[in-house]
Amino acid sequence: MNTRLVNLLASFIRGTSEYALARLEFSLRFGGLAAPPVLDRLPDASEATLRDRWDAIEGQLETVVAYVKQAESSFGKEERADPAFRWLRRTVRELDQYARALRWVLTVGGRDPAP
């Protein structure tokens, strides 16, 4: 497996762990709002896991990104400046960047996990 792909997967996996914590903190801070969507965590950085689960993870991430964009547009200045929201937004942006890089490596490398 491509070393670059393994490193990106490892970074994405770390990011999903960070997202879980940011999601929890956001939910505690903004208890009146629906919690951010769940994002499954890849169990390892293997090609088999990537092939089996990547499409579902990408779909979940799209839902998460949409949630954060909607929250950001509905929040006032004070809520957008809240550390819990800023952490959630930053984590989601990083995950989205990793996902785009993963898709690029898969596409350019000819290793698209789609069946």
XYZ file of C-alpha atoms in Angstrom:
115
model
C 0.000 0.000 0.000
C 1.178 3.498 -0.840
C 2.995 5.122 2.126
C 1.286 8.437 1.449
C -2.091 6.704 1.597
C -1.240 4.995 4.902
C -0.136 8.306 6.413
C -3.298 10.061 5.234
C -5.446 7.266 6.615
C -3.663 7.429 9.964
C -4.211 11.193 10.073
C -7.872 10.753 9.171
C -8.292 8.150 11.909
C -6.723 10.505 14.472
C -9.021 13.245 13.197
C -12.114 11.110 13.711
C -11.087 10.545 17.320
C -10.668 14.299 17.751
C -14.056 14.841 16.098
C -15.723 12.496 18.593
C -14.378 14.605 21.466
C -15.260 17.903 19.766
C -18.747 16.548 19.045
C -19.207 15.640 22.701
C -18.010 19.029 23.929
C -20.223 20.835 21.419
C -23.237 18.775 22.500
C -22.590 19.546 26.151
C -22.160 23.255 25.457
C -25.130 23.558 23.081
C -27.515 21.063 24.669
C -30.575 22.649 23.068
C -29.375 21.772 19.569
C -29.338 18.442 17.824
C -25.962 16.796 18.282
C -23.591 16.807 15.317
C -23.877 13.638 13.213
C -21.887 10.560 14.116
C -18.784 9.832 12.052
C -17.628 6.227 12.129
C -13.973 5.612 12.792
C -11.876 3.438 10.524
C -10.399 0.677 12.718
C -7.037 0.622 10.920
C -5.093 2.128 8.040
C -5.309 -0.897 5.756
C -6.300 -1.063 2.115
C -8.984 -3.660 2.892
C -10.622 -1.381 5.450
C -10.421 1.513 3.032
C -12.089 -0.487 0.270
C -14.810 -1.795 2.581
C -15.720 1.403 4.391
C -14.549 4.526 2.595
C -17.710 5.290 0.619
C -19.838 5.169 3.785
C -17.347 7.323 5.703
C -17.303 9.898 2.901
C -21.089 10.050 2.970
C -21.107 10.551 6.734
C -18.477 13.269 6.442
C -20.592 15.124 3.873
C -23.441 15.123 6.403
C -21.113 16.396 9.135
C -19.777 19.196 6.913
C -23.334 20.232 6.030
C -24.272 20.269 9.728
C -21.378 22.570 10.613
C -22.130 24.912 7.695
C -25.780 25.107 8.730
C -24.866 25.736 12.373
C -22.369 28.412 11.390
C -24.917 30.245 9.253
C -27.571 30.145 11.982
C -25.261 31.091 14.873
C -24.636 34.623 15.980
C -21.183 36.085 16.487
C -21.012 34.917 20.109
C -21.841 31.277 19.306
C -19.397 31.201 16.376
C -16.678 32.466 18.730
C -17.433 29.788 21.334
C -14.425 27.451 21.817
C -16.584 24.326 21.517
C -17.943 25.401 18.138
C -14.548 26.571 16.905
C -13.012 23.204 17.838
C -15.795 21.320 16.078
C -15.494 23.496 12.961
C -11.684 23.187 12.855
C -11.810 19.421 13.305
C -14.383 19.003 10.552
C -12.362 21.177 8.176
C -9.270 19.066 8.823
C -11.204 15.846 8.251
C -12.611 17.224 5.015
C -9.110 18.134 3.832
C -7.813 14.651 4.684
C -10.760 13.073 2.882
C -10.144 15.167 -0.241
C -6.464 14.218 -0.175
C -7.369 10.554 0.258
C -9.755 10.692 -2.679
C -7.072 12.401 -4.786
C -4.456 9.765 -3.931
C -6.946 6.989 -4.649
C -7.953 8.508 -7.970
C -4.477 9.461 -9.194
C -2.996 6.213 -7.960
C -5.711 4.219 -9.705
C -6.740 2.667 -6.422
C -10.313 3.840 -6.184
C -11.999 1.595 -3.614
C -15.323 1.676 -5.472
C -16.325 -1.863 -6.546
